[in-house]
CSV table of C-alpha atoms and ligand atoms in Angstrom, one decimal:
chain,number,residue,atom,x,y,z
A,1,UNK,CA,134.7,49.3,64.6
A,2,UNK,CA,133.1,52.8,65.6
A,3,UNK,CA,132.7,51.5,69.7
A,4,UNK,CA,131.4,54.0,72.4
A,5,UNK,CA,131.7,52.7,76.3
A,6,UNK,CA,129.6,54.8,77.9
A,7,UNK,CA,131.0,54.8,81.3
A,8,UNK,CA,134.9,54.8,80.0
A,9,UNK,CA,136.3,56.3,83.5
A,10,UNK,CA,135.4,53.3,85.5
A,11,UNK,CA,137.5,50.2,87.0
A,12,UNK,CA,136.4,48.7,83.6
A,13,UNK,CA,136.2,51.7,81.3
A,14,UNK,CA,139.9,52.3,82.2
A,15,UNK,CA,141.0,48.6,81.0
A,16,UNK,CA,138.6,48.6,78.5
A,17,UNK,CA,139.1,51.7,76.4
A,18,UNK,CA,143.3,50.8,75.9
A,19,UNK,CA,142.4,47.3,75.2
A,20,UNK,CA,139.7,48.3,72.5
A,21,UNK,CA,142.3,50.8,70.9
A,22,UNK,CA,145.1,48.1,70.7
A,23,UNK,CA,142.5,45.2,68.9
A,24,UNK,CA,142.5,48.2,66.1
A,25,UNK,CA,138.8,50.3,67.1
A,26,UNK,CA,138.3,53.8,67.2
A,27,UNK,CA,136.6,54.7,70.8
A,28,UNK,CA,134.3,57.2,72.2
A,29,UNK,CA,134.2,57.5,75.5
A,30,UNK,CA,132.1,58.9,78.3
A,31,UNK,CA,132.0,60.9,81.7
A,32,UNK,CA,129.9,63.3,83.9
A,33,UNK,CA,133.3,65.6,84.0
A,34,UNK,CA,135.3,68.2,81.9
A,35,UNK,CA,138.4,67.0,84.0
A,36,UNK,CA,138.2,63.2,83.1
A,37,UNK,CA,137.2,64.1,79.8
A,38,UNK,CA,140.3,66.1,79.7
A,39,UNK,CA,141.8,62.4,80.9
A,40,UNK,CA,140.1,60.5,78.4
A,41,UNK,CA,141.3,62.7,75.7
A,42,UNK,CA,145.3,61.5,76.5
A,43,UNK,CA,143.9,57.8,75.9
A,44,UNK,CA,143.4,58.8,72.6
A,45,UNK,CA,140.0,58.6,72.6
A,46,UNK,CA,136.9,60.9,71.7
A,47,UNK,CA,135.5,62.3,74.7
A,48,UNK,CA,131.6,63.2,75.5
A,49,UNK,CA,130.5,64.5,78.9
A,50,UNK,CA,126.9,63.0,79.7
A,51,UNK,CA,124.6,61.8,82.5
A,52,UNK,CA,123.4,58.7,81.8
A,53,UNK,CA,119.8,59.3,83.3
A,54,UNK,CA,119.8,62.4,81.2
A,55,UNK,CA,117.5,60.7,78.2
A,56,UNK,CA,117.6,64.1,75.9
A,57,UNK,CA,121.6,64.4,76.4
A,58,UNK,CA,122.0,60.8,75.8
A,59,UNK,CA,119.8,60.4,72.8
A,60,UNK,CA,121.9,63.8,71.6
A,61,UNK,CA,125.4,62.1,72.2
A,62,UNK,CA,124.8,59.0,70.3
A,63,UNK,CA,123.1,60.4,67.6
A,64,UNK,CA,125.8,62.7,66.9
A,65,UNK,CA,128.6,60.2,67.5
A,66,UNK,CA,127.3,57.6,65.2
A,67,UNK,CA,129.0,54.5,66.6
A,68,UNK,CA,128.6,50.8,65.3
A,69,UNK,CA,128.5,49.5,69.0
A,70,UNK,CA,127.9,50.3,72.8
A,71,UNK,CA,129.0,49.1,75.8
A,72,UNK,CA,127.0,49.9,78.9
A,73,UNK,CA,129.9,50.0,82.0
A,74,UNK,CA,128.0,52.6,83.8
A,75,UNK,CA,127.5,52.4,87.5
A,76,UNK,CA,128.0,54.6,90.5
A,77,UNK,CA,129.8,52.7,93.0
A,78,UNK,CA,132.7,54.6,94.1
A,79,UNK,CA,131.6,55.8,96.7
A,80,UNK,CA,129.9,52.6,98.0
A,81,UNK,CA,130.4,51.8,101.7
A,82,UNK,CA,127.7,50.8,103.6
A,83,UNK,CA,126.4,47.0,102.2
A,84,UNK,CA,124.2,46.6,105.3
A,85,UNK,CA,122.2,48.9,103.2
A,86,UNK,CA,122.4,47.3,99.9
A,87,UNK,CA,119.7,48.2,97.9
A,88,UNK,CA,119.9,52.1,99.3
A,89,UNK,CA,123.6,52.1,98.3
A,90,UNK,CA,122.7,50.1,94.8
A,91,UNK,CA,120.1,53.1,94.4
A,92,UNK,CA,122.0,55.3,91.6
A,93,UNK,CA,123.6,52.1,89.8
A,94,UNK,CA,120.1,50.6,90.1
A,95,UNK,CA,118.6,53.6,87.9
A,96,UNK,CA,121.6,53.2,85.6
A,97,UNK,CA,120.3,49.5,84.8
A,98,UNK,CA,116.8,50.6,84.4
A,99,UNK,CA,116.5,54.1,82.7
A,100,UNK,CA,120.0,54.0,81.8
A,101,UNK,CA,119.7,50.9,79.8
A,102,UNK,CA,116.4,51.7,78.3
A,103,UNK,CA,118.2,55.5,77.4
A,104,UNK,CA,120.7,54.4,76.1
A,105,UNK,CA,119.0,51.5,73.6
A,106,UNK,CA,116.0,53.7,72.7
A,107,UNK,CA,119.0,56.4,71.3
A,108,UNK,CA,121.0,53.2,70.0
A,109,UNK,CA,118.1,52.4,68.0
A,110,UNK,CA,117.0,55.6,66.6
A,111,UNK,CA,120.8,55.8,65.7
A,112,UNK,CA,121.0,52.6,63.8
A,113,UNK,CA,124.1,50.9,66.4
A,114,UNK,CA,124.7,47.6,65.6
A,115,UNK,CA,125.4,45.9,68.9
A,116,UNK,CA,125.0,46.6,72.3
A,117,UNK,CA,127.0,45.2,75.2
A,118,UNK,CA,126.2,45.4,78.5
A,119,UNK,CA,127.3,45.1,82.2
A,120,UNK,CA,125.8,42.4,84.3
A,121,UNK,CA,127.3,40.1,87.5
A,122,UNK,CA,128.0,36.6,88.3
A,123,UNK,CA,127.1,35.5,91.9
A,124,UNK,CA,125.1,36.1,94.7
A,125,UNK,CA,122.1,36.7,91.8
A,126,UNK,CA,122.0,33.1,91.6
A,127,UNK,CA,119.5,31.2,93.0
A,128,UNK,CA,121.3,29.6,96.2
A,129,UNK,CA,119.9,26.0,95.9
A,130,UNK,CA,121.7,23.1,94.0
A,131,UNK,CA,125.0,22.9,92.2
A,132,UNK,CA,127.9,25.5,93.6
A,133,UNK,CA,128.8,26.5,90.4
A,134,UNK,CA,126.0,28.1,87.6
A,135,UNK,CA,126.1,27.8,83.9
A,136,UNK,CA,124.0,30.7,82.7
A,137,UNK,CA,121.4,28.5,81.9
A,138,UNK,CA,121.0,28.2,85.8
A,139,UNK,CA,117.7,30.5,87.3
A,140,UNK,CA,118.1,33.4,89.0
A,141,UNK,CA,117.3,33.4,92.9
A,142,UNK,CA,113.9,33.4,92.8
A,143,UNK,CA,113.5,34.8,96.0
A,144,UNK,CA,116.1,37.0,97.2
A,145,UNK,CA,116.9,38.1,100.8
A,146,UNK,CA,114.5,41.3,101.2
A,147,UNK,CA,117.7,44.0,101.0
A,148,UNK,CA,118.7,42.6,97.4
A,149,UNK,CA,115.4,42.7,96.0
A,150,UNK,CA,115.5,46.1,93.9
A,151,UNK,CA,119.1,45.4,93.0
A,152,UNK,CA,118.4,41.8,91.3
A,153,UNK,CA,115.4,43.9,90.0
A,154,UNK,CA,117.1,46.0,88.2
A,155,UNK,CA,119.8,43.5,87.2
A,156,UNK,CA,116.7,41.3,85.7
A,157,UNK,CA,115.8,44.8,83.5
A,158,UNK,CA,118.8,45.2,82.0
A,159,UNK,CA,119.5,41.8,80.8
A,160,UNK,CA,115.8,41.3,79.7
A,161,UNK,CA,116.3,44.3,77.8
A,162,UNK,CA,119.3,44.1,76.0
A,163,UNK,CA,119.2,40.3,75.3
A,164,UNK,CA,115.7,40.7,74.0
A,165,UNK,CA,116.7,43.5,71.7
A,166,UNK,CA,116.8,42.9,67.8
A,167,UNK,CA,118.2,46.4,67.0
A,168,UNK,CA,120.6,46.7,68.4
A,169,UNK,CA,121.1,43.2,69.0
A,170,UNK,CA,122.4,42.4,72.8
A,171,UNK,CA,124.7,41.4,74.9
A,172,UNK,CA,125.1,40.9,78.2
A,173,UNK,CA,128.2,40.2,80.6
A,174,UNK,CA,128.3,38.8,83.9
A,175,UNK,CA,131.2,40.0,85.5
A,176,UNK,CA,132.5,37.9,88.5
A,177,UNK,CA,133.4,39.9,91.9
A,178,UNK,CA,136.0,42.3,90.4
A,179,UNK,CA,139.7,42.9,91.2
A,180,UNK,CA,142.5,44.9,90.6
A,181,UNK,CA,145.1,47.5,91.4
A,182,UNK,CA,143.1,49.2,93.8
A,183,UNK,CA,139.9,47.7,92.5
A,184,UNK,CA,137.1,45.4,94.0
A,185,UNK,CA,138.0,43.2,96.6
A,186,UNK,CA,141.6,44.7,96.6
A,187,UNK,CA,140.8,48.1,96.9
A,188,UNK,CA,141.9,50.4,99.7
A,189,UNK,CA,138.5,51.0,101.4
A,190,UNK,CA,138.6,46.8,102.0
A,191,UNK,CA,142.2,46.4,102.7
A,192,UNK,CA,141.4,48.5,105.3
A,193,UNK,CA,138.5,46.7,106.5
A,194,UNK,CA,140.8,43.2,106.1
A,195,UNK,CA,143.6,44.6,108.4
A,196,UNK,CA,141.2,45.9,110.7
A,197,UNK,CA,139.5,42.4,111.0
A,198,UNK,CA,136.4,44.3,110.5
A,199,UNK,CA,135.2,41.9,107.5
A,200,UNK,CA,134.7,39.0,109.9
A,201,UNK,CA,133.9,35.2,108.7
A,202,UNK,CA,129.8,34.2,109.2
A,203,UNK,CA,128.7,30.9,109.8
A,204,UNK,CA,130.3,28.3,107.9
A,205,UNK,CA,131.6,30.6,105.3
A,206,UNK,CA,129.7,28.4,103.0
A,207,UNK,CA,129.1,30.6,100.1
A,208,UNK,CA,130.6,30.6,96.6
A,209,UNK,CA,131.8,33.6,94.7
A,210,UNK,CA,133.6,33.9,91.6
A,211,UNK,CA,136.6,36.2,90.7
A,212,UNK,CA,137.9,38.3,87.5
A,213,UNK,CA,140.9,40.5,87.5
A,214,UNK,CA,139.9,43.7,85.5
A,215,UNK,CA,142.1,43.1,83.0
A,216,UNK,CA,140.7,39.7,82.0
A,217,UNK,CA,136.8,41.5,82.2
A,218,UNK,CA,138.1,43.8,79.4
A,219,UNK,CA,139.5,41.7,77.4
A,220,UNK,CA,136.5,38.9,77.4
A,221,UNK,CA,134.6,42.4,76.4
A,222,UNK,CA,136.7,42.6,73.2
A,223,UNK,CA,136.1,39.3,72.4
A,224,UNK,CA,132.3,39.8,73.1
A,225,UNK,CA,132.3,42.5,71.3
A,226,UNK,CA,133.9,40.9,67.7
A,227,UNK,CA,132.8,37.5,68.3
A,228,UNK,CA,129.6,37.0,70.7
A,229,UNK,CA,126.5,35.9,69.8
A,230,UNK,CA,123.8,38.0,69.6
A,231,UNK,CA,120.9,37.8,72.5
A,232,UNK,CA,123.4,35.8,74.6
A,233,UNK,CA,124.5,36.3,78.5
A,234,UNK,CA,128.3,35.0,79.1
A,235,UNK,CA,129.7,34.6,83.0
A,236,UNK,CA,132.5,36.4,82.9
A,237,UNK,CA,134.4,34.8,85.7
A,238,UNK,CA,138.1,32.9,86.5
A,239,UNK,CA,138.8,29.3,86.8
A,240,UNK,CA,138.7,29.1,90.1
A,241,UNK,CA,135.0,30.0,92.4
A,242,UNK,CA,135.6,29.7,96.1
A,243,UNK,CA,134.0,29.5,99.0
A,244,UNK,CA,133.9,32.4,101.6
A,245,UNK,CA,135.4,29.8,104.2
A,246,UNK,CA,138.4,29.8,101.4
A,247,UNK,CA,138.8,33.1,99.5
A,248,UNK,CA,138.7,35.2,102.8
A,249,UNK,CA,141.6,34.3,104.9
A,250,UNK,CA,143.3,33.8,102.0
A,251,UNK,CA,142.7,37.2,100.8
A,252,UNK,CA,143.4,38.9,104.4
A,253,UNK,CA,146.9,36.9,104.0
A,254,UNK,CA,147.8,38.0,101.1
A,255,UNK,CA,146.9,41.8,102.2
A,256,UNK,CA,149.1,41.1,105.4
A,257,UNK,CA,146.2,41.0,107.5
A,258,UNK,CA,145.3,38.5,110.8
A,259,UNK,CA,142.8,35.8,110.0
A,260,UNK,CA,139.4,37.3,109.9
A,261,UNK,CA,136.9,36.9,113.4
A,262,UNK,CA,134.3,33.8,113.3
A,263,UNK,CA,131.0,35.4,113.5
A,264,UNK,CA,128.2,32.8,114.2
A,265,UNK,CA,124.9,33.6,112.0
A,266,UNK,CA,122.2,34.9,114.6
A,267,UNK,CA,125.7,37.4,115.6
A,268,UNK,CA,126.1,37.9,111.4
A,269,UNK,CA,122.6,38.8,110.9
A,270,UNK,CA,122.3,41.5,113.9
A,271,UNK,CA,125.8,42.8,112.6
A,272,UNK,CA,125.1,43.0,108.8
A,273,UNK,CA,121.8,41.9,108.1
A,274,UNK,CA,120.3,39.0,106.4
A,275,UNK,CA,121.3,39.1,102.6
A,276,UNK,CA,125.1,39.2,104.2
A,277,UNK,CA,124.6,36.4,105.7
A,278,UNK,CA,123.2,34.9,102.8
A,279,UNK,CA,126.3,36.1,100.4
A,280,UNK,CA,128.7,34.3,103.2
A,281,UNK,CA,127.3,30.9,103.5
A,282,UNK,CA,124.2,30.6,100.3
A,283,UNK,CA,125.5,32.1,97.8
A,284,UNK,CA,126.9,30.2,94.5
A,285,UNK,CA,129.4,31.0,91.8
A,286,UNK,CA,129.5,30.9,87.4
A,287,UNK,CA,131.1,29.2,85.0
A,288,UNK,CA,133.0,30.6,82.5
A,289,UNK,CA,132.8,26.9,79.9
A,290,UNK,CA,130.3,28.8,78.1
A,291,UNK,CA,132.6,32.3,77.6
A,292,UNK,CA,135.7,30.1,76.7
A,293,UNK,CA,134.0,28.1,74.2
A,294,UNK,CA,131.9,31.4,72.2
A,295,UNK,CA,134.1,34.1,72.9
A,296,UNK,CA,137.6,32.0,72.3
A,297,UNK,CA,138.6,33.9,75.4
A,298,UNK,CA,140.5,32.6,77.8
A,299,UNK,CA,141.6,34.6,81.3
A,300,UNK,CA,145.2,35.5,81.6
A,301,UNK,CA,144.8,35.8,85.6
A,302,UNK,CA,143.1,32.2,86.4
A,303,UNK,CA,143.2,32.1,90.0
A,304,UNK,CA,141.9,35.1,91.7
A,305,UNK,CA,144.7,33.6,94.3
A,306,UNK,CA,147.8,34.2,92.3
A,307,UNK,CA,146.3,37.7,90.4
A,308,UNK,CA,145.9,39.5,94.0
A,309,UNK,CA,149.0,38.1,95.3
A,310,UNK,CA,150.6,39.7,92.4
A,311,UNK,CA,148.7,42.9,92.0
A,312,UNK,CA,149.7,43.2,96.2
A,313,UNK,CA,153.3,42.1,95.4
A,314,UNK,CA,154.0,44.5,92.9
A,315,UNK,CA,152.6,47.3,95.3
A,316,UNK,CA,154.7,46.0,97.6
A,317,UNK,CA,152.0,45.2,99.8
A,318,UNK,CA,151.5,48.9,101.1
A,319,UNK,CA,150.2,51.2,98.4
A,320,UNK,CA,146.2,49.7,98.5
A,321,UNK,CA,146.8,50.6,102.6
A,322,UNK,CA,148.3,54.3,101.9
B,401,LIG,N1,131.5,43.1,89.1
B,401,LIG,C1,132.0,43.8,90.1
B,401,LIG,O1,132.6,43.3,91.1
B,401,LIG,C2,132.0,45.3,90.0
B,401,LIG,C3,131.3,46.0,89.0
B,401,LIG,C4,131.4,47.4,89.0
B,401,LIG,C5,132.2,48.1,89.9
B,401,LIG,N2,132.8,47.3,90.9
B,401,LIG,C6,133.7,48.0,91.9
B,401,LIG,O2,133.2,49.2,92.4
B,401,LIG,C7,134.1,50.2,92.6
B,401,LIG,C8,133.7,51.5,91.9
B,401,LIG,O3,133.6,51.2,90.5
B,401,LIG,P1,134.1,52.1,89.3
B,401,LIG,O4,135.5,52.4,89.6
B,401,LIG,O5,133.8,51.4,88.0
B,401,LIG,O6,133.3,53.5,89.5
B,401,LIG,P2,131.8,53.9,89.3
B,401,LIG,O7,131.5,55.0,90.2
B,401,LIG,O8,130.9,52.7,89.5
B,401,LIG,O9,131.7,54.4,87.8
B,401,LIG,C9,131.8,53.6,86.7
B,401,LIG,C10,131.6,54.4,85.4
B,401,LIG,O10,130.2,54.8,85.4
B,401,LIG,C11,130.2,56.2,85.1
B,401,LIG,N3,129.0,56.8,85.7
B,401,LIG,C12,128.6,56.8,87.0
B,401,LIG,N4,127.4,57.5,87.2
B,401,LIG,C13,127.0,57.9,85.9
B,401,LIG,C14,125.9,58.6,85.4
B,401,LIG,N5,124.9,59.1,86.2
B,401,LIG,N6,125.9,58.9,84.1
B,401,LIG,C15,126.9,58.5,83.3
B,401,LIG,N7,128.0,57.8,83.7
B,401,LIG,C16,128.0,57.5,85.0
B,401,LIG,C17,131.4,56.8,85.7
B,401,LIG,O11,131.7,58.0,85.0
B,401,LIG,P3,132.3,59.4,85.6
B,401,LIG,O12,132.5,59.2,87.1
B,401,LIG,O13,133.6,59.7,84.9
B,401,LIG,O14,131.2,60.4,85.3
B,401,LIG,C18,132.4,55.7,85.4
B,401,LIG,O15,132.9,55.8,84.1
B,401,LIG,C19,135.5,49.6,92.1
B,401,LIG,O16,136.2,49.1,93.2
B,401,LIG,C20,135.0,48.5,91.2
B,401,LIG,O17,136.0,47.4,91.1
B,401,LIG,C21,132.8,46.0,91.0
């Protein structure tokens, strides 16, 4: 298939774009920049530098590059930092889920694409009452903590959009909390954090998150691409959701770090602010069942205990700290 991954520079663009090229497709792929354009040209695949809120320049890419499908992966998280302001450092990604998306299908459409795929997340979107783990059947959290609001807002756009698009029909993925060489929770700006104890443990550490290596998120979006149905949301997510009272002195071993600092709530919620509090001891998790039994995809990296021991061991524990 004709695919273009708008977004093809990212910590999912860059797994996704070889993994789409070995399952046989021919890929276009997009970036802001002449140098990583430059960068997606070695991959082998066709490059076109566009802004994704740029509706005329969109509409003119995807017109002129005629592919059968699209995969949304754009965000603008690299630079993000400061979560006690979530919402304010969400803003950019935010817009990329609202105008992006509708951008991006309106010029789908008009172009005749096929399919469109796009990037959700699996976690602290769920509503934080009942079961620990969600099928995607499960409601979203009907009422967020205040700093999340425009975030699940914009979240609630994009997969209203895409899944209730005929042409293109829609798809939508629900990544779990991502990781990878120097990705997600394993890359250098929280290593840091982790071996400066500065990501310290709140309340009862009651929360449940779910992992994915970035390897395993690519692949599912091969298989979501060729094989999911259409108007469907899949969790993307590992075998194995956690609490935060598990997953984060585990994580600050594994990174060589001390065991993180015990915060008490009313202490949390000065320090970091209400929805943090609420991702640490409220939030739940996904299941993948429903992935594995549509998508015939199973993840190579299980545990996100054993994938970020490895990822660390083959750095040899120092190159996320350099
Ligand atoms: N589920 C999760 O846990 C999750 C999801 C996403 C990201 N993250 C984490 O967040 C960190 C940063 O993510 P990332 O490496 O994917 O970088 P990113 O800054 O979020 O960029 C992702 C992609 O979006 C593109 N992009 C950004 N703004 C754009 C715009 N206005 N128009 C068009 N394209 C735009 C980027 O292209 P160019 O920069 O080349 O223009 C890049 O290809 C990583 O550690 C990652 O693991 C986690």
């Amino acid at each position: 298939m004709r695919i273009l991954v708008a977004g093809a520079t990212g910590a999912i663009g860059r797994q996704l774009v070889p993994a789409l090229i070995r399952a046989g497709h021919s890929v276009i792929g997009t970036t802001r920049t002449p140098a990583k354009a430059e960068l997606i040209g070695q991959m082998g695949v066709e490059p076109v530098i566009v802004d994704g809120l740029d509706a005329q320049a969109v509409r003119a890419a995807v017109i002129a590059k005629q592919p059968e499908v699209i995969v949304h992966q754009m965000t603008d998280l690299a630079n993000v930092t400061d979560l006690r302001h979530f919402d304010r450092a969400f803003a950019v990604t935010n817009r990329l889920r609202t105008v992006g998306t509708d951008c991006l299908l309106a010029a789908a459409r008009e172009a005749g694409v096929r399919r469109f795929v796009a990037q959700s997340f699996c976690g602290w979107t769920y509503g934080r009452s009942g079961a620990p783990v969600k099928t995607e059947a499960d409601p979203l959290d009907p009422d967020p903590p205040q700093e999340l609001r425009r975030t699940l807002e914009a979240i609630q756009h994009l997969e209203r959009a895409v899944t209730g698009s005929e042409q293109p029909e829609g798809i939508v993925l629900r990544y779990g909390s991502f990781y990878g060489p120097d990705s997600g929770i394993l890359s250098r700006a929280m290593i840091d954090q982790l071996r400066r104890r500065r990501v310290p443990m709140i309340g009862d550490g009651g929360g449940w998150w779910s992992f994915i290596h970035v390897a395993d998120a690519a692949s599912a979006t091969v298989a979501a691409i060729e094989r999911g149905r259409a108007g469907n949301i899949y969790n993307i997510v590992d075998d194995e959701p956690a609490e935060v009272s598990e997953w984060l002195p585990a994580l600050a071993a594994i990174v060589g770090a001390k065991p993180p600092f015990h915060v008490p709530t009313w202490l949390g919620r000065l320090l970091a602010g209400e929805h943090m509090v609420a991702m640490m001891t409220e939030v739940r998790a996904g299941s993948n069942v429903k992935a594995r039994r549509e998508l015939g995809w199973q993840p190579a990296h299980p545990s996100w205990r054993a994938g970020c021991a490895e990822i660390v061991g083959h750095s040899g524990g120092h190159s996320a700290a350099a």
